[in-house]
Short mmCIF file of C-alpha atoms and ligand atoms in Angstrom, two decimals:
data_model
loop_
_atom_site.label_atom_id
_atom_site.label_comp_id
_atom_site.label_asym_id
_atom_site.label_seq_id
_atom_site.Cartn_x
_atom_site.Cartn_y
_atom_site.Cartn_z
CA MET A 1 -28.47 -14.51 -15.45
CA ARG A 2 -29.83 -14.59 -18.96
CA LEU A 3 -28.98 -11.54 -21.02
CA ARG A 4 -31.83 -10.07 -22.98
CA LEU A 5 -29.61 -9.22 -25.95
CA PRO A 6 -26.55 -10.93 -27.37
CA PRO A 7 -23.54 -8.70 -26.60
CA ARG A 8 -22.86 -7.94 -30.24
CA ALA A 9 -26.26 -6.25 -30.58
CA VAL A 10 -25.16 -3.61 -28.10
CA PRO A 11 -23.03 -1.34 -30.34
CA LEU A 12 -25.80 -1.27 -32.92
CA LEU A 13 -28.31 -0.28 -30.28
CA LEU A 14 -25.98 2.38 -28.92
CA ALA A 15 -25.64 3.87 -32.39
CA GLY A 16 -29.40 3.91 -32.71
CA CYS A 17 -29.66 5.65 -29.36
CA LEU A 18 -27.14 8.29 -30.41
CA LEU A 19 -29.20 9.00 -33.51
CA ALA A 20 -32.47 9.03 -31.63
CA CYS A 21 -31.25 11.17 -28.74
CA GLY A 22 -29.47 13.72 -30.92
CA VAL A 23 -27.54 16.39 -29.03
CA SER A 24 -29.23 15.78 -25.67
CA CYS A 25 -27.98 12.22 -25.38
CA THR A 26 -25.73 11.92 -22.34
CA GLY A 27 -24.22 8.66 -23.48
CA THR A 28 -25.25 6.98 -20.25
CA SER A 29 -28.34 5.20 -21.58
CA ASP A 30 -28.17 1.58 -20.68
CA PRO A 31 -29.01 -0.46 -23.76
CA SER A 32 -29.58 -3.63 -21.77
CA ALA A 33 -32.19 -1.91 -19.56
CA THR A 34 -30.47 -3.18 -16.46
CA GLY A 35 -30.36 -1.36 -13.16
CA ALA A 36 -26.76 -0.87 -12.04
CA PRO A 37 -25.52 -2.81 -8.97
CA GLY A 38 -24.23 0.40 -7.36
CA VAL A 39 -24.80 4.15 -7.62
CA GLY A 40 -21.12 4.74 -8.38
CA ASP A 41 -20.01 5.80 -4.90
CA ARG A 42 -16.23 6.26 -4.98
CA LEU A 43 -15.71 4.72 -1.52
CA PHE A 44 -18.51 2.11 -1.57
CA PRO A 45 -18.98 1.13 -5.25
CA ASP A 46 -21.60 -1.56 -4.55
CA ALA A 47 -23.71 0.60 -2.23
CA GLY A 48 -27.14 1.43 -3.56
CA ASN A 49 -28.32 0.60 -7.05
CA GLY A 50 -28.98 2.42 -10.29
CA GLY A 51 -32.21 2.59 -12.24
CA TYR A 52 -34.84 3.56 -9.70
CA ASP A 53 -35.63 5.78 -6.75
CA VAL A 54 -37.45 4.45 -3.67
CA GLY A 55 -40.22 6.65 -2.30
CA HIS A 56 -41.46 4.49 0.55
CA TYR A 57 -40.52 1.37 2.48
CA THR A 58 -42.98 -0.70 4.47
CA LEU A 59 -41.02 -3.11 6.64
CA ASP A 60 -42.91 -5.75 8.59
CA LEU A 61 -40.48 -7.52 10.86
CA ASP A 62 -41.22 -10.43 13.11
CA TYR A 63 -38.37 -11.20 15.46
CA ASP A 64 -37.78 -14.11 17.79
CA PRO A 65 -35.00 -13.19 20.25
CA ALA A 66 -34.67 -16.78 21.49
CA SER A 67 -33.68 -18.19 18.09
CA GLY A 68 -32.40 -14.96 16.52
CA GLN A 69 -34.70 -15.56 13.53
CA LEU A 70 -36.15 -12.63 11.65
CA ARG A 71 -39.08 -12.96 9.27
CA GLY A 72 -39.61 -9.90 7.16
CA THR A 73 -41.72 -8.49 4.41
CA ALA A 74 -40.44 -5.39 2.67
CA VAL A 75 -42.69 -3.44 0.33
CA LEU A 76 -40.81 -0.83 -1.68
CA THR A 77 -42.61 1.76 -3.75
CA ALA A 78 -40.21 3.13 -6.33
CA THR A 79 -39.98 5.00 -9.62
CA ALA A 80 -37.95 3.65 -12.54
CA ASP A 81 -35.63 6.24 -14.06
CA ARG A 82 -35.10 4.15 -17.19
CA GLN A 83 -36.51 1.09 -18.88
CA LEU A 84 -35.84 -1.78 -16.47
CA ASP A 85 -35.81 -5.45 -17.35
CA ARG A 86 -33.86 -6.11 -14.22
CA PHE A 87 -32.79 -4.20 -11.15
CA ASP A 88 -30.87 -4.85 -7.96
CA LEU A 89 -31.66 -4.46 -4.30
CA ASP A 90 -28.96 -4.55 -1.63
CA LEU A 91 -29.34 -7.47 0.77
CA ALA A 92 -26.66 -9.21 2.83
CA GLY A 93 -27.40 -12.76 3.90
CA LEU A 94 -30.95 -13.88 4.76
CA THR A 95 -33.11 -16.14 2.60
CA VAL A 96 -35.45 -14.63 0.06
CA ARG A 97 -38.71 -16.58 -0.12
CA ARG A 98 -40.56 -14.67 -2.78
CA VAL A 99 -40.34 -11.42 -4.72
CA THR A 100 -43.21 -9.84 -6.59
CA VAL A 101 -43.20 -6.70 -8.72
CA ASP A 102 -46.61 -5.08 -9.10
CA GLY A 103 -48.13 -8.31 -7.84
CA ALA A 104 -46.47 -10.67 -10.33
CA THR A 105 -43.78 -13.10 -9.20
CA ALA A 106 -40.34 -11.95 -10.31
CA ARG A 107 -37.28 -14.06 -11.03
CA THR A 108 -34.42 -13.46 -8.63
CA SER A 109 -30.82 -14.36 -8.11
CA ARG A 110 -28.23 -13.53 -5.47
CA LYS A 111 -24.69 -12.35 -6.08
CA GLY A 112 -22.72 -11.13 -3.10
CA ASP A 113 -24.82 -8.46 -1.43
CA GLU A 114 -26.94 -7.90 -4.52
CA LEU A 115 -30.44 -9.32 -4.91
CA ARG A 116 -31.20 -9.25 -8.61
CA VAL A 117 -34.84 -8.92 -9.53
CA SER A 118 -36.23 -9.55 -13.02
CA PRO A 119 -39.89 -8.47 -13.09
CA ALA A 120 -42.32 -10.53 -15.15
CA HIS A 121 -43.00 -7.41 -17.19
CA PRO A 122 -40.28 -4.85 -17.96
CA LEU A 123 -40.76 -1.48 -16.27
CA ARG A 124 -41.09 1.63 -18.39
CA PRO A 125 -39.06 4.77 -17.69
CA GLY A 126 -40.95 6.83 -15.11
CA ALA A 127 -43.08 3.88 -13.99
CA ARG A 128 -44.05 3.75 -10.33
CA PHE A 129 -43.78 0.15 -9.20
CA THR A 130 -44.15 -1.87 -6.04
CA THR A 131 -41.70 -4.59 -5.08
CA THR A 132 -42.54 -6.99 -2.28
CA VAL A 133 -39.79 -9.14 -0.80
CA ALA A 134 -40.59 -11.89 1.68
CA TYR A 135 -37.44 -12.97 3.51
CA GLN A 136 -36.20 -14.65 6.65
CA GLY A 137 -33.16 -15.88 8.48
CA MET A 138 -30.57 -14.88 11.02
CA PRO A 139 -29.55 -11.32 10.16
CA ARG A 140 -25.82 -10.80 10.03
CA LEU A 141 -23.45 -8.62 11.93
CA LEU A 142 -21.25 -7.01 9.26
CA THR A 143 -17.62 -6.01 9.65
CA ASP A 144 -16.66 -2.75 7.96
CA PRO A 145 -13.39 -2.00 6.16
CA ASP A 146 -12.22 -0.18 9.32
CA GLY A 147 -12.97 -3.23 11.48
CA SER A 148 -16.04 -1.81 13.20
CA HIS A 149 -19.37 -3.59 13.25
CA GLU A 150 -22.77 -2.69 11.92
CA GLY A 151 -25.89 -4.42 10.67
CA TRP A 152 -27.74 -6.61 13.16
CA PHE A 153 -26.46 -6.93 16.73
CA ARG A 154 -28.04 -9.63 18.87
CA THR A 155 -28.34 -8.46 22.42
CA ASP A 156 -29.05 -10.51 25.52
CA ASP A 157 -32.73 -9.53 25.40
CA GLY A 158 -33.32 -8.80 21.71
CA ALA A 159 -31.50 -7.06 18.89
CA LEU A 160 -30.26 -3.71 17.64
CA ALA A 161 -29.96 -2.66 13.98
CA LEU A 162 -27.37 -0.04 13.00
CA GLY A 163 -26.58 0.80 9.41
CA GLU A 164 -23.77 3.30 8.87
CA PRO A 165 -22.49 3.06 6.23
CA VAL A 166 -23.96 -0.06 4.59
CA GLY A 167 -25.58 -2.09 7.37
CA SER A 168 -29.25 -1.65 6.52
CA MET A 169 -28.87 -4.40 3.92
CA ALA A 170 -28.34 -6.84 6.80
CA TRP A 171 -31.98 -6.47 7.89
CA PHE A 172 -33.96 -5.25 4.88
CA PRO A 173 -33.59 -5.23 1.09
CA GLY A 174 -33.32 -1.74 -0.34
CA ASN A 175 -31.38 0.93 -2.12
CA ASP A 176 -28.67 1.17 0.49
CA HIS A 177 -27.05 4.52 -0.33
CA PRO A 178 -27.59 7.94 1.32
CA SER A 179 -28.59 9.51 -1.99
CA ASP A 180 -31.93 7.66 -2.06
CA LYS A 181 -33.97 8.87 0.90
CA ALA A 182 -37.49 7.61 1.46
CA ALA A 183 -40.39 7.55 3.93
CA TYR A 184 -40.81 4.44 6.10
CA ASP A 185 -43.39 2.44 7.97
CA ILE A 186 -41.55 0.01 10.21
CA THR A 187 -43.56 -2.51 12.19
CA ALA A 188 -41.74 -4.88 14.50
CA THR A 189 -43.57 -7.75 16.16
CA VAL A 190 -41.85 -9.06 19.27
CA PRO A 191 -42.66 -11.28 22.27
CA ARG A 192 -45.03 -9.62 24.72
CA GLY A 193 -43.11 -7.75 27.41
CA LEU A 194 -40.44 -6.54 25.00
CA THR A 195 -40.47 -3.17 23.28
CA ALA A 196 -39.47 -2.33 19.70
CA VAL A 197 -38.19 1.20 19.16
CA SER A 198 -37.52 2.70 15.76
CA ASP A 199 -37.39 6.00 13.86
CA GLY A 200 -40.18 8.50 13.37
CA GLU A 201 -43.31 8.37 15.49
CA LEU A 202 -45.06 5.44 17.16
CA VAL A 203 -48.44 5.22 15.42
CA ALA A 204 -49.80 1.99 16.90
CA THR A 205 -49.08 -0.73 19.43
CA ARG A 206 -51.14 -3.90 18.96
CA PRO A 207 -51.37 -7.30 20.58
CA VAL A 208 -50.74 -10.09 18.08
CA ALA A 209 -51.99 -13.60 18.81
CA ASP A 210 -51.83 -13.95 22.58
CA ASP A 211 -48.17 -13.62 23.24
CA ARG A 212 -46.77 -10.98 20.89
CA THR A 213 -46.95 -7.24 20.43
CA SER A 214 -46.38 -5.20 17.31
CA TYR A 215 -44.98 -1.68 17.31
CA HIS A 216 -45.67 0.41 14.25
CA TRP A 217 -43.31 3.35 13.68
CA ARG A 218 -43.75 5.85 10.87
CA SER A 219 -41.17 8.21 9.37
CA THR A 220 -42.93 10.65 7.12
CA ALA A 221 -39.78 12.75 6.69
CA PRO A 222 -37.38 11.23 4.18
CA MET A 223 -34.72 9.03 5.75
CA ALA A 224 -31.48 7.57 4.40
CA THR A 225 -31.16 3.80 4.80
CA TYR A 226 -28.10 4.15 7.05
CA LEU A 227 -30.17 6.09 9.60
CA ALA A 228 -32.88 3.45 9.99
CA THR A 229 -32.84 1.50 13.23
CA VAL A 230 -34.84 -0.91 15.27
CA ALA A 231 -34.04 -1.74 18.89
CA ILE A 232 -35.78 -4.73 20.43
CA GLY A 233 -35.56 -5.61 24.10
CA HIS A 234 -36.48 -4.48 27.59
CA PHE A 235 -36.62 -0.71 27.75
CA ASP A 236 -37.57 1.91 30.31
CA VAL A 237 -39.56 4.27 28.09
CA THR A 238 -40.09 7.93 28.91
CA ARG A 239 -42.49 9.92 26.76
CA SER A 240 -42.66 13.66 27.23
CA THR A 241 -42.97 16.95 25.40
CA THR A 242 -40.26 19.60 25.41
CA PRO A 243 -41.05 23.23 26.30
CA ASP A 244 -40.64 23.79 22.53
CA LYS A 245 -43.57 21.35 22.07
CA LEU A 246 -41.49 18.58 20.53
CA PRO A 247 -42.57 15.03 21.47
CA LEU A 248 -39.75 12.96 22.98
CA TYR A 249 -39.50 9.19 23.19
CA VAL A 250 -36.50 8.02 25.18
CA ALA A 251 -35.84 4.30 25.61
CA VAL A 252 -33.17 3.10 28.02
CA ASP A 253 -32.15 -0.47 28.64
CA PRO A 254 -32.80 -1.03 32.37
CA ARG A 255 -29.21 -2.27 32.85
CA SER A 256 -27.89 1.07 31.62
CA ASP A 257 -30.47 3.18 33.38
CA ASP A 258 -28.23 4.69 36.04
CA ALA A 259 -28.65 8.15 37.57
CA ALA A 260 -25.82 9.72 35.55
CA THR A 261 -27.25 8.48 32.26
CA ALA A 262 -30.72 9.70 33.23
CA ALA A 263 -29.23 13.09 34.15
CA ALA A 264 -27.56 13.41 30.72
CA LEU A 265 -30.73 12.37 28.87
CA ALA A 266 -32.77 14.86 30.91
CA ARG A 267 -30.81 17.58 29.12
CA ILE A 268 -32.20 16.66 25.66
CA PRO A 269 -34.79 19.50 25.68
CA GLU A 270 -32.16 22.03 26.72
CA ILE A 271 -29.64 20.79 24.11
CA LEU A 272 -32.22 20.79 21.32
CA HIS A 273 -33.28 24.30 22.32
CA TRP A 274 -29.66 25.47 22.22
CA GLU A 275 -29.08 23.76 18.86
CA GLN A 276 -32.24 25.32 17.41
CA GLY A 277 -30.80 28.68 18.39
CA LEU A 278 -27.75 27.87 16.27
CA PHE A 279 -29.14 25.82 13.39
CA GLY A 280 -32.77 26.91 13.13
CA PRO A 281 -35.89 24.78 13.56
CA TYR A 282 -35.43 21.11 14.50
CA PRO A 283 -36.10 19.25 11.23
CA PHE A 284 -38.28 16.36 12.48
CA ALA A 285 -41.62 15.80 14.21
CA SER A 286 -40.15 14.03 17.25
CA ALA A 287 -36.88 13.38 19.03
CA GLY A 288 -35.41 11.16 21.71
CA ALA A 289 -32.73 8.58 22.27
CA ILE A 290 -32.14 4.84 22.53
CA VAL A 291 -29.65 3.41 25.01
CA ASP A 292 -29.12 -0.31 24.52
CA HIS A 293 -26.95 -2.72 26.42
CA LEU A 294 -25.15 -5.24 24.23
CA ALA A 295 -24.00 -8.13 26.33
CA ARG A 296 -22.76 -10.12 23.35
CA GLY A 297 -20.48 -7.61 21.73
CA ARG A 298 -19.90 -3.93 21.99
CA VAL A 299 -20.89 -1.45 19.37
CA GLY A 300 -18.22 1.01 20.44
CA TYR A 301 -19.89 4.05 18.90
CA ALA A 302 -23.03 6.13 19.09
CA LEU A 303 -25.04 6.63 15.92
CA GLU A 304 -27.32 9.44 14.81
CA THR A 305 -30.23 7.18 13.82
CA GLN A 306 -33.07 9.44 12.67
CA ASN A 307 -35.22 11.03 15.40
CA ARG A 308 -33.56 9.02 18.12
CA PRO A 309 -29.83 8.40 18.15
CA VAL A 310 -28.51 5.15 19.59
CA PHE A 311 -25.98 5.05 22.42
CA PRO A 312 -24.20 1.88 23.47
CA GLY A 313 -25.11 1.19 27.07
CA ASP A 314 -22.34 -1.21 27.99
CA SER A 315 -19.47 1.16 28.70
CA PRO A 316 -18.87 2.20 32.30
CA PRO A 317 -21.61 4.63 33.45
CA PRO A 318 -22.73 7.12 32.40
CA ALA A 319 -23.72 5.36 29.16
CA VAL A 320 -24.45 8.75 27.65
CA ASP A 321 -22.18 11.72 28.15
CA THR A 322 -23.47 15.17 27.33
CA THR A 323 -20.92 15.95 24.63
CA THR A 324 -21.80 12.79 22.69
CA LEU A 325 -25.48 13.62 23.11
CA VAL A 326 -24.83 17.10 21.69
CA HIS A 327 -22.91 15.52 18.80
CA GLU A 328 -25.61 13.00 17.85
CA LEU A 329 -28.44 15.52 18.23
CA SER A 330 -26.62 17.99 15.95
CA HIS A 331 -26.57 15.23 13.31
CA GLN A 332 -30.36 15.52 13.11
CA TRP A 333 -29.66 18.71 11.13
CA PHE A 334 -26.29 17.69 9.65
CA GLY A 335 -26.57 14.19 8.26
CA ASP A 336 -30.18 13.23 8.89
CA SER A 337 -32.01 16.19 7.36
CA VAL A 338 -29.13 17.37 5.14
CA THR A 339 -27.67 14.04 4.05
CA PRO A 340 -24.35 13.59 2.22
CA ALA A 341 -24.73 12.99 -1.51
CA ALA A 342 -21.96 10.38 -1.32
CA TRP A 343 -19.80 8.81 1.40
CA GLN A 344 -16.84 11.03 0.58
CA ASP A 345 -19.00 13.98 1.73
CA MET A 346 -19.08 12.51 5.23
CA TRP A 347 -17.14 15.48 6.64
CA LEU A 348 -20.33 17.51 6.13
CA ASN A 349 -21.79 15.30 8.89
CA GLU A 350 -18.87 14.82 11.24
CA GLY A 351 -17.24 18.21 10.73
CA PHE A 352 -20.45 19.99 11.72
CA ALA A 353 -21.09 17.61 14.63
CA THR A 354 -17.53 18.06 15.94
CA PHE A 355 -17.78 21.84 15.54
CA THR A 356 -21.02 21.69 17.53
CA GLU A 357 -19.15 19.86 20.31
CA TRP A 358 -16.61 22.70 20.37
CA LEU A 359 -19.38 25.30 20.63
CA TRP A 360 -21.03 23.29 23.39
CA LYS A 361 -17.85 22.96 25.45
CA GLN A 362 -17.37 26.70 25.24
CA HIS A 363 -21.04 27.26 26.15
CA GLU A 364 -20.59 25.01 29.19
CA GLY A 365 -17.57 26.95 30.40
CA GLY A 366 -15.04 24.37 29.16
CA PRO A 367 -12.33 24.95 26.54
CA SER A 368 -12.96 27.88 24.21
CA LEU A 369 -13.69 27.42 20.53
CA ASP A 370 -10.16 28.65 19.81
CA ALA A 371 -8.68 26.10 22.23
CA SER A 372 -10.64 23.20 20.66
CA ALA A 373 -9.55 24.30 17.19
CA ALA A 374 -5.94 24.58 18.35
CA SER A 375 -5.92 21.05 19.72
CA ALA A 376 -7.46 19.63 16.52
CA PHE A 377 -4.85 21.55 14.52
CA ALA A 378 -2.08 20.10 16.67
CA SER A 379 -3.29 16.52 16.32
CA ASP A 380 -1.25 14.60 13.72
CA ALA A 381 -4.11 12.14 13.19
CA ASP A 382 -6.29 14.95 11.86
CA TRP A 383 -3.79 15.55 9.06
CA ALA A 384 -3.68 12.03 7.63
CA PHE A 385 -5.70 13.09 4.57
CA PRO A 386 -7.88 16.01 3.40
CA PRO A 387 -11.38 15.78 4.91
CA ALA A 388 -13.12 16.01 1.54
CA SER A 389 -11.26 13.05 0.08
CA PRO A 390 -10.95 9.99 2.30
CA PRO A 391 -8.51 7.76 0.40
CA HIS A 392 -10.49 4.54 0.91
CA ALA A 393 -13.58 3.10 2.57
CA ALA A 394 -11.81 2.42 5.88
CA ALA A 395 -11.09 6.15 6.21
CA VAL A 396 -14.71 7.29 6.06
CA SER A 397 -14.91 7.71 9.84
CA ALA A 398 -11.25 8.56 10.50
CA ALA A 399 -9.98 11.57 12.46
CA PRO A 400 -9.59 14.06 9.55
CA VAL A 401 -13.30 13.72 8.69
CA TYR A 402 -14.11 14.87 12.22
CA GLY A 403 -11.32 17.20 13.41
CA ARG A 404 -10.23 18.72 10.14
CA GLY A 405 -13.83 18.83 8.99
CA ALA A 406 -14.55 21.03 12.01
CA LEU A 407 -11.44 23.10 11.29
CA VAL A 408 -12.87 23.94 7.84
CA LEU A 409 -15.86 25.48 9.63
CA TYR A 410 -13.62 27.25 12.14
CA GLU A 411 -11.61 28.81 9.29
CA LEU A 412 -14.82 29.77 7.49
CA ARG A 413 -16.06 31.52 10.62
CA ARG A 414 -12.84 33.53 10.70
CA ALA A 415 -13.06 34.38 7.00
CA LEU A 416 -16.76 35.30 6.93
CA GLY A 417 -16.92 36.89 10.36
CA ALA A 418 -19.16 35.56 13.12
CA PRO A 419 -22.42 37.26 12.01
CA ALA A 420 -22.25 35.93 8.43
CA PHE A 421 -21.09 32.50 9.66
CA ASP A 422 -24.02 32.35 12.10
CA ARG A 423 -26.38 33.03 9.19
CA LEU A 424 -24.71 30.27 7.19
CA LEU A 425 -25.20 27.81 10.08
CA LYS A 426 -28.94 28.49 9.96
CA GLN A 427 -29.36 28.69 6.20
CA TRP A 428 -27.43 25.58 5.13
CA PRO A 429 -29.91 23.25 6.89
CA VAL A 430 -32.80 25.11 5.24
CA ALA A 431 -31.25 25.04 1.76
CA HIS A 432 -31.04 21.22 1.75
CA ARG A 433 -33.71 20.34 4.32
CA HIS A 434 -34.70 16.66 3.97
CA GLY A 435 -32.41 16.36 0.95
CA ASN A 436 -28.84 15.62 -0.01
CA ALA A 437 -25.81 17.83 -0.41
CA SER A 438 -22.28 17.37 -1.72
CA THR A 439 -19.04 19.11 -0.81
CA ALA A 440 -19.33 21.15 -4.03
CA ASP A 441 -22.84 22.24 -2.99
CA PHE A 442 -21.38 23.45 0.28
CA THR A 443 -18.43 25.39 -1.11
CA ALA A 444 -20.70 27.06 -3.68
CA PHE A 445 -23.19 27.92 -0.92
CA CYS A 446 -20.49 29.57 1.21
CA ALA A 447 -19.70 32.05 -1.57
CA ARG A 448 -23.09 33.69 -0.90
CA PHE A 449 -21.90 34.89 2.49
CA THR A 450 -18.83 36.85 1.47
CA SER A 451 -17.30 38.83 -1.34
CA ARG A 452 -13.94 37.22 -0.50
CA ASP A 453 -12.54 34.50 -2.72
CA LEU A 454 -12.84 31.38 -0.55
CA ARG A 455 -10.96 29.12 -2.95
CA PRO A 456 -7.60 29.43 -1.13
CA LEU A 457 -9.30 28.58 2.18
CA PHE A 458 -10.87 25.42 0.75
CA ALA A 459 -7.66 24.54 -1.11
CA THR A 460 -5.76 24.55 2.19
CA TRP A 461 -8.24 23.27 4.76
CA LEU A 462 -10.61 21.07 2.76
CA TYR A 463 -8.47 19.70 -0.05
CA GLY A 464 -4.85 20.33 1.01
CA THR A 465 -2.55 17.59 2.24
CA ALA A 466 0.03 19.73 4.08
CA ARG A 467 -0.59 21.24 7.48
CA PRO A 468 -0.24 25.01 7.28
CA ALA A 469 2.44 26.64 9.44
CA ARG A 470 -0.14 27.92 11.87
CA LEU A 471 -3.85 27.97 12.60
N1 LIG B 501 -21.67 8.69 12.81
C1 LIG B 501 -21.20 8.14 14.06
C2 LIG B 501 -21.03 9.30 15.05
O1 LIG B 501 -21.57 10.33 14.87
C3 LIG B 501 -19.91 7.42 13.93
C4 LIG B 501 -19.92 6.32 12.94
C5 LIG B 501 -20.33 5.06 13.18
C6 LIG B 501 -19.56 6.37 11.57
N2 LIG B 501 -20.23 4.31 12.05
C7 LIG B 501 -19.75 5.09 11.06
C8 LIG B 501 -19.10 7.37 10.74
C9 LIG B 501 -19.51 4.79 9.72
C10 LIG B 501 -18.86 7.08 9.40
C11 LIG B 501 -19.07 5.80 8.89
O2 LIG B 501 -20.33 9.24 16.03
ZN1 ZN B 502 -20.93 11.92 14.23
#
């Protein structure tokens, strides 16, 4: 990669910047006008990119299940937050055929999971620009630091894309970090007879040539890259409207479509109604679920993909149990609408979702909230590290993020009292609706609900390493 300036010119330029910026200069100006290869996430340093903010993705995907080949065109509309001679997109594998920026061919290079783009004309700070990437290849299945898989799963009748934490880069180029949410139009063209299910709402289904069908899905609400999905294959699709007037689209792989799974999925309207009673209005325009059978490798986890969470359909029936359904649907508020600012804030997702499971079990006549909290407290695994500071990337989905994350909420409920805590449960999703929030945002927000000093509570339950003597 050719540098625009010889390195020795940099200090001079920095000095000039200091003079020009005066007291308001933050010292972070980038004299080489290069977008950073990551946003500076402590756990995933290469995730996302610096220098721009994506507002909208148009993804046109053409998939051939027989060969496993994907042909894609991604159109990203973004805003530069600085002068940019070069910026990065995240992309793992695949072959890039052509990149244009505002219609002009850009120079590109690949380095690891970074696609470096040098536009023909530098972008000015604040410029809105359009990047088009034409790409193709066999999308990869990625292995995470904790050994689990994400990215692109080939199934026996199609494919399934899952992206938490950094798997979206396996199937489209983008700014793959939760801090940059955007709207999406995702169109998948697949052999006739197969269905393509994604996030948002289905806006069009069209025949293409004489043997293919395209499914156009639109997410107008902002979505983090890790929550984007596409599921391609044979699906039994049920479309309905809940008594709360929410459109549902539920897609179940026929091989997983047993009576017990259907019975669990039939409870979606009831669960969403119950969750709305706790967390306030459902944040999106539609809901549902995707159950996919993966003959060639198990996912091993459910994922709260936006609007319609994905459940692996290859475990013994039922493929979907009610508690997991409750967990993933609660993520629509905690994670999907209110998205962590960084991966270390993951407990804001999993702590809330686990706490919701505890409330549900109690609601269903199972263990009480106190009993669930007591068993989390007693579990050694939950005390491996403080929930707000996973020590490394492999710990991002470990037990403390879930169990101890939920214990933070349990302790808060005790400290604030149930009425104030119930208000907090409704107001937190409103305060950051369709946005991002950090742990510091949360602890500051909690102070509004009590005159008590909550610092000792957070010091023990959120940041502390030692297990207290008792719950
Ligand atoms: N979020 C998923 C759930 O709710 C679990 C999960 C899958 C996960 N992949 C992850 C959590 C990566 C953190 C990071 O069950
Ligand atoms: Zn979860």
